[in-house]
PDB file of C-alpha atoms in Angstrom:
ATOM      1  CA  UNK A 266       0.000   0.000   0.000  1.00 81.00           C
ATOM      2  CA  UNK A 267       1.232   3.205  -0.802  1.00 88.00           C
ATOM      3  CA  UNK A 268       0.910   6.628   0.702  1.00 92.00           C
ATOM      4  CA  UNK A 269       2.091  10.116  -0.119  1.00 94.00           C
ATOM      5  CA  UNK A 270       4.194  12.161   2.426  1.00 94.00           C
ATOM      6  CA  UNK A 271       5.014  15.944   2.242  1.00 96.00           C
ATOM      7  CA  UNK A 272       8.347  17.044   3.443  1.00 96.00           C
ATOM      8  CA  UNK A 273      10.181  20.456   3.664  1.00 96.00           C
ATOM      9  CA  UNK A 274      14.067  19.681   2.713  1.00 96.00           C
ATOM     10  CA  UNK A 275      16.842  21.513   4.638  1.00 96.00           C
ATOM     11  CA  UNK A 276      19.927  21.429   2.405  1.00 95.00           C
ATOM     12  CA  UNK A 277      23.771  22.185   3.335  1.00 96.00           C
ATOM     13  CA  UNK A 278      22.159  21.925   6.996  1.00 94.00           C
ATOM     14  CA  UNK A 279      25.177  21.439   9.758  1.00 94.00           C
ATOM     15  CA  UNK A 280      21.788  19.849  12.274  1.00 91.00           C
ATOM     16  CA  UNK A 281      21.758  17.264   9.940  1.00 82.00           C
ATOM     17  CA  UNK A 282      20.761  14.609   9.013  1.00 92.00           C
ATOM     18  CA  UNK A 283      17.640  14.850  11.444  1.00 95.00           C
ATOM     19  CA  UNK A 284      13.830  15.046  11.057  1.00 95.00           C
ATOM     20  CA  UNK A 285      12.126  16.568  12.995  1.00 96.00           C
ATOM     21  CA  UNK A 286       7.861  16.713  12.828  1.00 95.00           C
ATOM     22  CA  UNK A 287       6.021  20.158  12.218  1.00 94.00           C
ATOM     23  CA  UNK A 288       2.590  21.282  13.532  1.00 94.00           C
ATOM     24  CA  UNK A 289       0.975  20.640  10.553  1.00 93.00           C
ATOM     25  CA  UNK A 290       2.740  16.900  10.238  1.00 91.00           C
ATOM     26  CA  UNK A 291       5.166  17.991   7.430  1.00 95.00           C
ATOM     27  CA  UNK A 292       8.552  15.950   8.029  1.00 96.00           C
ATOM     28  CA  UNK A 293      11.111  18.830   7.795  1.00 97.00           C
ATOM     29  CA  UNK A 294      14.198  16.959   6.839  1.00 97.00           C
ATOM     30  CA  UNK A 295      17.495  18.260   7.382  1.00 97.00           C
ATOM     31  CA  UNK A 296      20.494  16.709   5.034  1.00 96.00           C
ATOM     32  CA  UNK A 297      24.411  17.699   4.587  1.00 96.00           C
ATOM     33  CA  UNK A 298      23.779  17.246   0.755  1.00 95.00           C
ATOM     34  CA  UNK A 299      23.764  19.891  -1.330  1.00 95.00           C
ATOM     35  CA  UNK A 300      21.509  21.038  -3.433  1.00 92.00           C
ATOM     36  CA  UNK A 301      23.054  20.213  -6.600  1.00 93.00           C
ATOM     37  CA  UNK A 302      22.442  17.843  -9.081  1.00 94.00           C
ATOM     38  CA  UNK A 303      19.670  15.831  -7.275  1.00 93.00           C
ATOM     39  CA  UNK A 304      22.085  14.668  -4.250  1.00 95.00           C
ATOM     40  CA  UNK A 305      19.665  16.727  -1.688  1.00 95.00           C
ATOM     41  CA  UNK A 306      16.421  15.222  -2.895  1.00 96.00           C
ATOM     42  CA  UNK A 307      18.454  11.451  -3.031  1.00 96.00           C
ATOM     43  CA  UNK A 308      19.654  12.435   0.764  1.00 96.00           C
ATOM     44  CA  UNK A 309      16.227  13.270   1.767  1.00 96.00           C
ATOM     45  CA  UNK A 310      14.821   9.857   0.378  1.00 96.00           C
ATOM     46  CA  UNK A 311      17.440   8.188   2.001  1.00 96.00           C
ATOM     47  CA  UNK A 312      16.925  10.164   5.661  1.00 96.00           C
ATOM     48  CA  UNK A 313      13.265   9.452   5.270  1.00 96.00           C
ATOM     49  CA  UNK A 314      13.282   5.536   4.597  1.00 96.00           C
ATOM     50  CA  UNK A 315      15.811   5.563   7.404  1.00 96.00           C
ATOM     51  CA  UNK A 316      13.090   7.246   9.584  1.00 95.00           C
ATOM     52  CA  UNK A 317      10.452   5.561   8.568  1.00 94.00           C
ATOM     53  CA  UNK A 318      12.255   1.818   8.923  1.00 95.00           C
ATOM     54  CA  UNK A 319      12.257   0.917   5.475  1.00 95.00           C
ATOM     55  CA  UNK A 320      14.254   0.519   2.450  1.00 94.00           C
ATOM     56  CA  UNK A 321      15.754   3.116   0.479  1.00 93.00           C
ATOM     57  CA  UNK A 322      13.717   1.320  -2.862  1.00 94.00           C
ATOM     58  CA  UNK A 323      10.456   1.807  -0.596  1.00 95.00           C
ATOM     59  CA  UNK A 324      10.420   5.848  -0.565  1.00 96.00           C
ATOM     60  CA  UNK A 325      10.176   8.362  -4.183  1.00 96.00           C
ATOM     61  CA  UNK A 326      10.306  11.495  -4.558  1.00 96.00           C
ATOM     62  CA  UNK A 327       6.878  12.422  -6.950  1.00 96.00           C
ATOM     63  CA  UNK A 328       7.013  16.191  -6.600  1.00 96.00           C
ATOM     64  CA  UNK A 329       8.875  19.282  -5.586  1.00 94.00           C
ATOM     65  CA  UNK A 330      12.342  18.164  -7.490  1.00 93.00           C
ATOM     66  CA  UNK A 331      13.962  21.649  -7.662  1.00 93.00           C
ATOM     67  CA  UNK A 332      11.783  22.965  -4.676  1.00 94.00           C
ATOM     68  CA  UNK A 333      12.396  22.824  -1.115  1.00 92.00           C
ATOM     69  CA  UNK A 334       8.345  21.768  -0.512  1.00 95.00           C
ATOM     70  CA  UNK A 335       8.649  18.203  -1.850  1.00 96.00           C
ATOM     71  CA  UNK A 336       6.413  14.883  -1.717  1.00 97.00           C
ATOM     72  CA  UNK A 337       7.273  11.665  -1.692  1.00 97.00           C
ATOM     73  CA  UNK A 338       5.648   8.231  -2.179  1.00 96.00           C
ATOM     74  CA  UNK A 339       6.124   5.663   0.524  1.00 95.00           C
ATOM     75  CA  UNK A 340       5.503   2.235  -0.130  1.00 93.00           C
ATOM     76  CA  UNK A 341       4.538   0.536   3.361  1.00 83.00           C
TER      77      UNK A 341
END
């Protein structure tokens, strides 16, 4: 079953990597990566599988590539 996820991505961040919950339940996700050439948005899925307990294959980004207000599909 999947399930869509929205995130606010951090790059560059020295806190990171950490996620932390906001009121609204966006995951704001805070990576080292930069945000060049895709490696913050591969960082964030990453962090987030990590977080959620699953595999790195089980979370994709769907939306928000070049933006810091992303989505992501999670595949429980």
């Amino acid at each position: 079953m999947a399930r869509t996820v929205a995130a606010q991505i951090k790059p560059n961040s020295k806190k990171g990597p950490l996620v932390e919950t906001l009121e609204d339940g966006t995951l704001l996700l805070y990576v080292r990566a930069p945000a060049v050439e895709g490696k913050a948005n591969k960082a964030a899925e990453e962090l987030l599988a990590r977080h959620l307990g699953l595999s790195k294959s089980a979370v994709r980004l769907i939306s928000g590539a070049t933006s810091r207000h992303k989505r992501f599909e999670v595949q429980d």
